[in-house]
Amino acid sequence: ENVKKRMMVMKEMADNTKVIGQMLKGNTEFNANKAKLSLERLSSLSLETPEAFKVNSTDPKSEAKPAIWDEFDEFTRLSKDLAETTTLLAGSIYTIDDLRPALRKVSSSCKACHSKYRE
């Protein structure tokens, strides 16, 4: 149950990031409001992340490293950083040219956490 919830939060984060990536690649039409909504959703999901990981449940499908629970304060800090970053970025999307730097920042925040806490 806990692992399933975590996986759903992470999948929704990936889906929202993909919305921006698809616009950048020209696979979908640029829409500033849609991009902002995706970033705002990433922000709320980031804030939900620590709660989703609070219980240390293991499951063969889980890619969560035990370090999450050993360093839960740091894990929570990284989640809050991503929430703040995506909120700020949501307010900076006006043209398609604003997407690349935004996606770069989102990706580097995701990577900061995944490199430490994901198998």
Short mmCIF file of C-alpha atoms in Angstrom, two decimals:
data_model
loop_
_atom_site.label_atom_id
_atom_site.label_comp_id
_atom_site.label_asym_id
_atom_site.label_seq_id
_atom_site.Cartn_x
_atom_site.Cartn_y
_atom_site.Cartn_z
CA GLU A 1 0.00 0.00 0.00
CA ASN A 2 2.70 2.52 1.02
CA VAL A 3 5.00 1.54 -1.83
CA LYS A 4 2.11 1.77 -4.30
CA LYS A 5 1.35 5.33 -3.13
CA ARG A 6 5.02 6.33 -3.48
CA MET A 7 5.16 4.89 -6.98
CA MET A 8 1.99 6.77 -7.96
CA VAL A 9 3.42 10.08 -6.67
CA MET A 10 6.67 9.52 -8.59
CA LYS A 11 4.83 8.49 -11.77
CA GLU A 12 2.68 11.62 -11.62
CA MET A 13 5.82 13.72 -11.16
CA ALA A 14 7.33 12.08 -14.24
CA ASP A 15 4.11 12.65 -16.22
CA ASN A 16 4.07 16.36 -15.35
CA THR A 17 7.74 16.74 -16.25
CA LYS A 18 7.01 14.96 -19.54
CA VAL A 19 4.33 17.56 -20.42
CA ILE A 20 7.08 20.21 -20.52
CA GLY A 21 9.50 17.93 -22.36
CA GLN A 22 6.92 17.17 -25.05
CA MET A 23 6.33 20.89 -25.62
CA LEU A 24 10.07 21.48 -25.90
CA LYS A 25 10.47 18.68 -28.44
CA GLY A 26 7.59 20.13 -30.47
CA ASN A 27 5.53 16.95 -29.98
CA THR A 28 2.77 19.01 -28.39
CA GLU A 29 1.90 22.64 -28.89
CA PHE A 30 3.41 25.15 -26.46
CA ASN A 31 0.85 26.26 -23.91
CA ALA A 32 2.11 28.51 -21.11
CA ASN A 33 -0.85 27.72 -18.84
CA LYS A 34 -0.40 23.96 -19.25
CA ALA A 35 3.32 24.29 -18.50
CA LYS A 36 2.58 26.41 -15.41
CA LEU A 37 -0.02 23.90 -14.21
CA SER A 38 2.49 21.06 -14.62
CA LEU A 39 5.07 22.98 -12.59
CA GLU A 40 2.52 23.83 -9.91
CA ARG A 41 1.47 20.18 -9.77
CA LEU A 42 5.14 19.19 -9.42
CA SER A 43 5.35 21.58 -6.50
CA SER A 44 2.40 19.99 -4.66
CA LEU A 45 3.65 16.49 -5.42
CA SER A 46 7.07 17.46 -4.04
CA LEU A 47 5.43 18.51 -0.80
CA GLU A 48 3.53 15.19 -0.68
CA THR A 49 6.69 13.15 -1.27
CA PRO A 50 8.03 13.00 2.32
CA GLU A 51 4.59 11.92 3.58
CA ALA A 52 4.46 9.18 0.93
CA PHE A 53 7.85 7.89 2.08
CA LYS A 54 7.33 8.35 5.84
CA VAL A 55 6.67 4.65 6.41
CA ASN A 56 9.68 2.51 5.55
CA SER A 57 8.00 -0.27 3.57
CA THR A 58 9.92 -2.53 1.29
CA ASP A 59 8.70 -4.15 -1.86
CA PRO A 60 10.66 -5.83 -4.66
CA LYS A 61 9.27 -3.21 -7.08
CA SER A 62 10.47 -0.30 -4.96
CA GLU A 63 13.57 1.59 -6.11
CA ALA A 64 13.86 3.48 -2.81
CA LYS A 65 17.21 3.19 -1.04
CA PRO A 66 17.25 2.67 2.76
CA ALA A 67 19.22 5.95 3.00
CA ILE A 68 15.87 7.80 2.67
CA TRP A 69 14.93 6.79 6.20
CA ASP A 70 18.46 7.23 7.58
CA GLU A 71 18.55 10.78 6.18
CA PHE A 72 14.86 11.66 6.24
CA ASP A 73 15.52 15.33 7.10
CA GLU A 74 17.78 15.72 4.05
CA PHE A 75 15.26 13.83 1.90
CA THR A 76 12.52 16.20 3.11
CA ARG A 77 14.74 19.23 2.46
CA LEU A 78 15.35 18.13 -1.14
CA SER A 79 11.59 17.65 -1.62
CA LYS A 80 10.90 21.14 -0.27
CA ASP A 81 13.63 22.61 -2.49
CA LEU A 82 11.96 21.08 -5.54
CA ALA A 83 8.59 22.46 -4.41
CA GLU A 84 10.03 25.97 -4.07
CA THR A 85 11.91 25.75 -7.36
CA THR A 86 8.87 24.58 -9.33
CA THR A 87 6.66 27.24 -7.76
CA LEU A 88 9.13 29.95 -8.80
CA LEU A 89 9.49 28.45 -12.27
CA ALA A 90 5.72 28.32 -12.75
CA GLY A 91 5.73 32.11 -12.49
CA SER A 92 8.45 32.43 -15.12
CA ILE A 93 6.83 30.66 -18.09
CA TYR A 94 5.69 33.03 -20.80
CA THR A 95 7.22 31.74 -24.03
CA ILE A 96 8.59 28.44 -25.25
CA ASP A 97 12.09 29.85 -24.62
CA ASP A 98 11.34 29.75 -20.89
CA LEU A 99 10.81 25.99 -20.93
CA ARG A 100 14.37 24.74 -21.48
CA PRO A 101 15.92 26.47 -18.44
CA ALA A 102 12.89 25.45 -16.36
CA LEU A 103 13.17 21.81 -17.41
CA ARG A 104 16.91 21.88 -16.74
CA LYS A 105 16.32 23.10 -13.17
CA VAL A 106 13.56 20.55 -12.55
CA SER A 107 15.72 17.74 -13.92
CA SER A 108 18.71 18.68 -11.79
CA SER A 109 16.51 18.77 -8.66
CA CYS A 110 15.06 15.36 -9.50
CA LYS A 111 18.55 14.03 -10.14
CA ALA A 112 19.87 15.43 -6.82
CA CYS A 113 17.38 13.28 -4.97
CA HIS A 114 17.41 10.23 -7.25
CA SER A 115 21.19 9.93 -7.24
CA LYS A 116 21.15 9.64 -3.44
CA TYR A 117 17.89 7.86 -2.75
CA ARG A 118 16.90 5.77 -5.76
CA GLU A 119 18.31 2.42 -6.86
#
